[in-house]
Every structure is written in structure tokens, then in C-alpha cells.
One Martini backbone bead per residue (centre of mass of N, CA, C, O) as a GRO file, in nm:
protein
  107
    1MET     BB    1   0.783  -0.373  -1.328
    2PRO     BB    2   0.919  -0.120  -1.241
    3GLY     BB    3   0.670   0.069  -1.383
    4ASP     BB    4   0.489   0.006  -1.154
    5ILE     BB    5   0.664   0.153  -0.947
    6PRO     BB    6   0.649   0.430  -0.747
    7PRO     BB    7   0.785   0.704  -0.611
    8GLU     BB    8   0.874   0.747  -0.316
    9PRO     BB    9   0.694   0.900  -0.052
   10VAL     BB   10   0.814   1.097   0.149
   11ASP     BB   11   0.617   1.300   0.252
   12ILE     BB   12   0.444   1.043   0.399
   13LYS     BB   13   0.702   0.926   0.557
   14ASP     BB   14   0.717   1.186   0.730
   15ARG     BB   15   0.442   1.182   0.870
   16ILE     BB   16   0.451   0.875   0.991
   17ARG     BB   17   0.686   0.979   1.178
   18ARG     BB   18   0.560   1.186   1.309
   19ARG     BB   19   0.320   1.046   1.453
   20MET     BB   20   0.456   0.846   1.600
   21SER     BB   21   0.599   1.059   1.762
   22THR     BB   22   0.284   1.137   1.875
   23CYS     BB   23   0.289   0.824   2.003
   24SER     BB   24   0.167   0.602   2.237
   25GLY     BB   25   0.142   0.268   2.193
   26PRO     BB   26  -0.012   0.005   2.007
   27GLY     BB   27  -0.192   0.185   1.823
   28CYS     BB   28   0.031   0.397   1.616
   29SER     BB   29   0.120   0.215   1.355
   30ASN     BB   30  -0.194   0.251   1.270
   31PHE     BB   31  -0.215   0.539   1.281
   32ALA     BB   32   0.015   0.646   1.135
   33ILE     BB   33  -0.029   0.437   0.850
   34TRP     BB   34  -0.350   0.555   0.813
   35PHE     BB   35  -0.392   0.844   0.813
   36GLY     BB   36  -0.564   0.920   0.525
   37ASN     BB   37  -0.460   0.727   0.352
   38GLU     BB   38  -0.194   0.832   0.181
   39LEU     BB   39  -0.078   0.572   0.086
   40ALA     BB   40  -0.339   0.429  -0.041
   41LYS     BB   41  -0.399   0.701  -0.234
   42TYR     BB   42  -0.118   0.617  -0.389
   43LEU     BB   43  -0.157   0.321  -0.476
   44TRP     BB   44  -0.432   0.361  -0.615
   45ASN     BB   45  -0.363   0.568  -0.844
   46SER     BB   46  -0.150   0.334  -0.968
   47TRP     BB   47  -0.323   0.072  -0.967
   48ARG     BB   48  -0.636   0.157  -1.042
   49SER     BB   49  -0.679  -0.038  -1.306
   50GLU     BB   50  -0.546  -0.309  -1.253
   51LEU     BB   51  -0.763  -0.358  -1.044
   52LYS     BB   52  -1.057  -0.289  -1.179
   53ALA     BB   53  -0.995  -0.540  -1.393
   54GLN     BB   54  -1.063  -0.733  -1.161
   55GLY     BB   55  -1.289  -0.580  -0.912
   56ILE     BB   56  -1.154  -0.431  -0.773
   57ASN     BB   57  -1.174  -0.177  -0.507
   58TRP     BB   58  -1.135   0.057  -0.239
   59VAL     BB   59  -1.201  -0.144  -0.041
   60THR     BB   60  -1.090  -0.390  -0.099
   61PHE     BB   61  -0.814  -0.284  -0.122
   62LEU     BB   62  -0.756  -0.189   0.188
   63LYS     BB   63  -0.848  -0.470   0.313
   64MET     BB   64  -0.518  -0.578   0.172
   65LEU     BB   65  -0.330  -0.374   0.295
   66SER     BB   66  -0.351  -0.416   0.597
   67GLY     BB   67  -0.245  -0.650   0.592
   68TYR     BB   68   0.079  -0.510   0.532
   69ASN     BB   69   0.164  -0.325   0.797
   70SER     BB   70   0.462  -0.433   0.886
   71LEU     BB   71   0.560  -0.380   0.576
   72ILE     BB   72   0.529  -0.048   0.623
   73ALA     BB   73   0.662  -0.013   0.909
   74SER     BB   74   0.969  -0.101   0.810
   75TRP     BB   75   0.967   0.136   0.622
   76ALA     BB   76   0.881   0.394   0.781
   77ILE     BB   77   0.964   0.358   1.045
   78LYS     BB   78   1.223   0.141   1.076
   79ASP     BB   79   1.408   0.132   0.833
   80GLU     BB   80   1.439  -0.179   0.697
   81LEU     BB   81   1.297  -0.097   0.426
   82LYS     BB   82   1.258  -0.025   0.109
   83TRP     BB   83   1.050   0.079  -0.135
   84SER     BB   84   1.089  -0.106  -0.352
   85GLU     BB   85   1.040  -0.392  -0.203
   86LEU     BB   86   0.782  -0.286  -0.110
   87ALA     BB   87   0.639  -0.240  -0.379
   88GLU     BB   88   0.679  -0.508  -0.463
   89LYS     BB   89   0.523  -0.677  -0.262
   90LEU     BB   90   0.227  -0.534  -0.310
   91TYR     BB   91   0.213  -0.574  -0.625
   92ILE     BB   92   0.258  -0.916  -0.603
   93ALA     BB   93   0.008  -0.938  -0.410
   94ILE     BB   94  -0.184  -0.787  -0.516
   95VAL     BB   95  -0.213  -0.736  -0.825
   96LYS     BB   96  -0.087  -1.001  -0.886
   97GLY     BB   97  -0.231  -1.186  -0.694
   98SER     BB   98  -0.521  -1.122  -0.767
   99LYS     BB   99  -0.545  -1.296  -1.017
  100ARG     BB  100  -0.766  -1.471  -1.156
  101SER     BB  101  -0.762  -1.772  -1.388
  102ASP     BB  102  -1.020  -1.815  -1.395
  103LEU     BB  103  -1.387  -1.752  -1.473
  104THR     BB  104  -1.559  -1.638  -1.213
  105LYS     BB  105  -1.538  -1.307  -1.254
  106PHE     BB  106  -1.761  -1.337  -1.503
  107MET     BB  107  -2.020  -1.417  -1.326
   0.00000   0.00000   0.00000
């Protein structure tokens, strides 16, 4: 699995933190994380072929990833989670967890 974890996007993390520092209010972390979909694009580019092979498109990926805002904030904003831990959790949940073992995906 380590080959499936892309290098830490330190530049994206820095931009998320900068956006967070210029914002106050309840929606700031979502704004900081999702502005420009930078992290989502980065992860999509890393995992796109596996996701597409499972029939997961960009929009579905965004919806799936949005369920992990608190984990992303723990990495980017709170610095409580290492990138390797975040990326592994996301990979297992979204890429590996979305694999269906039944035949419905062929229908």
C-alpha cells in the first residue's frame, strides 16, 4: 500500500492554513479545505485510474471525500495527523472501501 500513498502536498497544506488564518466563523475549515478543490484534485490525480476502474467519477469522488473533512482538518489545520496516516485512511476508505465484490457493477 505505501506505493498508493502520494507524497505529502506540503504546498496545499500551507495554502489551507493560510486560508484558515484569514477566516473566522463556523464554515472556515470547509472553505479552507475545499477552496479550489486543491487536495481533491491532488488525490484524484493519484488514484484516478483505480477509481475510474470501479466506476467512480470525479463528482462521486468529491462526495465521498467530503465525508472526511474532520480527518483532513486534523492533518492540514490542527496538525494532529500525519499525512501518511490521513492518506492511508482515505485510500482504504475511498479507494479500497469502494470496491464492490458483487456483480451489480456489471449490470
